[in-house]
Amino acid sequence: MAAPVVIVMAVLIGYPLARGFYLSLTNATEANVARDIGMNDIPASYDFVGADNYLAILTGEVGDFWPRLAWTVVWTVVCVVAHYGLGMALAILLNRPIRGRTAYRVLMVLPWAVPPFVSAFIWRYLYNHEYGVINAALENVGLAPVAWLNDPTVAKLSVIVVNVWLGVPFMMLALLGGLQSIPREYYEAARVDGASSLQRFFHITLPGLRPVSAPVVLLGTIWTFNQFPVIYLVTGGGPGDSTELLVTYAFRMAFQGIRDYGGSAAYGILILALLMVMAFVYQRSLWRGGQAW
Amino acid sequence: MRRTCFGAVSATLLLLASGCGSGGEQQETADPQEVSGEITFWDTSDATNEAPVFEELVEEFNDTYPQVTVNYENVPFDDAQDNFKTAAQSGEGAPDVMRVDVAWVPEMASLGYLAPLDGTRALQESEDFLETPLSSTRHKGQTYAVPQVTDSLGLLYNKDLLEEAGVDSPPETMEELREAGLTVAEETDADGFYVNASDGFYLLPHYYAHGGDLLDTREKRITVNSDTGVAAVEEVLDLIDSGAAAEPALTDTYATMQTAFKEGEVAMIFNGPWAMEDIRAGSAFSEDLDNMGVAPVPAGPEGQGGPTGGHDYAVYAGSEQLDASYLFTRFMASEESQARIAAELGLLPTRSSVYERDSVAGNHTVSAFTPVVEDAQPGVWIPQSGTLFEPFETEIPAAVSGETTPEQALDAIADRYSSSLPEEWE
């Protein structure tokens, strides 16, 4: 009975993963893999190099792995906390009976409905040093323009803002769904018992949202960790390579110049390993903590 | 391979004698009208300004040679090399003929993607081609492409702004460029100069001014971080720090530079013929086309010159219609086609005979850039040439914002070079 599932998994996930892992143990590049191009039939000439690619990356010889990882972690934590916090606040606001609630909800989802590359290009334009809308607005009210994407720290803040703007709607929608599944009777009972609104939030809302929060935070973390379009399209990893995440860096390795298949595969496998460890630890802590919230 | 032979046999039996197995050898005597087949051409020219002219040329070809059908596709320049490599590696979807940047040719040839063109129909009257553009098409003694257009960086200047500042003639030395920049900044509302600081191609005039280059291919030495390189980058930083040049945006640098110049907010930039149509549409020039001047890039203590850029036609080694591809390449690189491209788009021909035509000489971009291109320095043509500028994008912005010194930035670039170049390089 399980055969079709196993076959599909093997073809769609297993083979590419195994192939990628195998490549990460070789020194394959575009110049030494086998290719048969019309008149040119070139045999493969790459070798198995064991863990060399991993060692080169982890010792910092290629790929600036550790500084990239540090920034990627900062980026992920800041973005996910902001996604969750703002998403929660908006969800609570919109869960109240207010006039035009549906319209607000639809508007709030807009950033999510726009394809990320479109948003990224719009933001890149908004941020432009000399011709951007944000600086024009600042100058209009007599403030000095900010070179949003020139300074590494400011550029990092700028891309975080873009990603938060993109990610909040999803959190808000998910949490709104969660809020509506919490029975109203709990709140009524709490009010009768004289619980304050803060107490109601911490003892009813948060625990009630747990079945929703746990997976969306995990998903959000993985998405943010691997958020390619925002970085690639807003700053291109710049200024310099200061906003480059692990994934955008792996892409650079894989596709710039003579393609380095072995090295970029090793980089990709390391990213996968990091995320798997993170997901495992997260699940364990939820499971062990029981009422974690 | 078999199919290549088969298609060619239908054109002529001569082929069997010359042997299609050796790759480049094709019959020369066959009537071009007998060549048949369907091929795809990837054009990477600017989709709005330039592509229509190339598309018309393709139509003309289709009319002239009814047995051959060329499918025209415009592919954005930035994605073209990547798309081509992916398609070529997978063996599916690569075009038969492609317009390639001069810096891509050695890399693509070394990877086996390109068909050698020596002795084929594609490469005719090769003595007519200018030496510098032709030098980009060779790899290990064979020719892998046919020059389409050539270009280089010139000093573009806004005549009104220079006049307003009291600068009589465009600067001829880097020292004069600095003074002119400062004067413009003082006397007018505009900035004097704008550097595309994060792109190594645009820094090359400063390298050449100090007698340096990125690599010394003869000695196989990395010279990007030599004294001349440091002097070049220090010169650029000094232009910015002194106020002679505007503080550059470090993301979208090129686009910001273009806009600033087009709108008359900066008096001088380095740019090439490809940018002229766009600049002429800007508010500073659209009313008065004569307001823009073009001069050779300023000289330094040790030399002068802009880098050689441009495009070539290359034929995919895996093409199943090589004969038709060669014929098409020949047509596109012919005197007639080059003359038309030059006259209508102002792109600079690669055949010396084309410059003599009145319609070409009369084009203002061509006439303005002809002296610029004559002074252009040949590029570094090695398989890694396509990757030499990329490290500048990551390292130079840090030097511009003062986080690293020019020496540190250039040493980092040299490190990147040494890890991507073969071992014999030092």
XYZ file of C-alpha atoms in Angstrom, chain A residues 30-40 42 62 124-125 128-131 149-152 234-236 238-241 244 249 251-252 255-259 261, chain B residues 1 23 82 85-86 88-89 107 110-116 194 247-252 256 259-260 265 316-318 322 326 383-384 387 390 393-394 397 401 403:
80
model
C 31.243 22.854 -14.714
C 34.643 22.270 -16.312
C 35.113 18.639 -15.289
C 31.708 16.964 -15.386
C 30.838 14.803 -18.368
C 29.029 16.514 -21.193
C 28.197 15.606 -24.721
C 27.718 18.713 -26.789
C 27.412 17.912 -30.440
C 30.943 17.681 -31.748
C 32.461 17.774 -28.257
C 33.898 15.405 -22.941
C 36.050 29.236 1.168
C 14.477 48.494 -3.850
C 13.110 51.488 -5.650
C 17.036 54.289 -3.641
C 19.541 56.728 -2.223
C 18.907 59.571 -4.648
C 15.616 58.861 -6.383
C 21.480 50.397 1.086
C 25.003 51.861 1.324
C 25.897 51.150 4.933
C 25.988 47.483 6.001
C 16.685 44.148 -2.862
C 20.404 44.410 -2.132
C 21.916 41.635 -4.227
C 25.315 44.126 -0.830
C 26.741 46.537 0.010
C 29.683 44.275 -0.554
C 28.418 40.937 0.708
C 24.265 37.845 1.960
C 25.782 32.687 -0.989
C 23.521 30.328 -5.130
C 26.474 32.563 -5.942
C 25.993 29.860 -10.579
C 28.707 32.459 -10.834
C 31.548 31.935 -13.245
C 32.592 28.359 -13.829
C 30.003 26.594 -11.717
C 28.895 21.946 -8.171
C 27.100 13.963 -34.337
C 34.201 19.666 -36.276
C 23.325 31.408 -17.155
C 25.005 27.198 -19.745
C 22.115 25.413 -18.088
C 23.951 23.468 -22.937
C 24.749 21.205 -19.995
C 35.062 30.603 -20.777
C 37.092 26.245 -22.758
C 34.011 24.411 -21.482
C 33.326 22.944 -24.920
C 30.104 24.849 -25.575
C 31.203 26.654 -28.728
C 31.916 25.436 -32.243
C 35.307 26.448 -33.684
C 29.927 60.044 -10.713
C 29.012 59.950 -3.026
C 27.937 56.915 -5.069
C 24.978 54.705 -4.251
C 26.417 51.245 -3.638
C 23.321 49.331 -4.725
C 21.984 50.109 -8.201
C 21.700 55.827 -10.265
C 19.750 58.846 -13.953
C 21.916 61.517 -12.356
C 22.541 66.393 -11.794
C 26.661 26.377 -30.134
C 28.782 23.251 -30.513
C 25.687 21.090 -30.021
C 25.760 23.922 -38.029
C 27.428 29.450 -39.912
C 38.445 31.250 -19.383
C 38.030 33.110 -16.100
C 34.396 36.364 -13.378
C 32.434 40.084 -9.686
C 31.162 44.210 -6.377
C 31.712 42.696 -2.964
C 31.926 49.109 -1.623
C 32.426 53.339 2.820
C 35.463 49.938 6.340
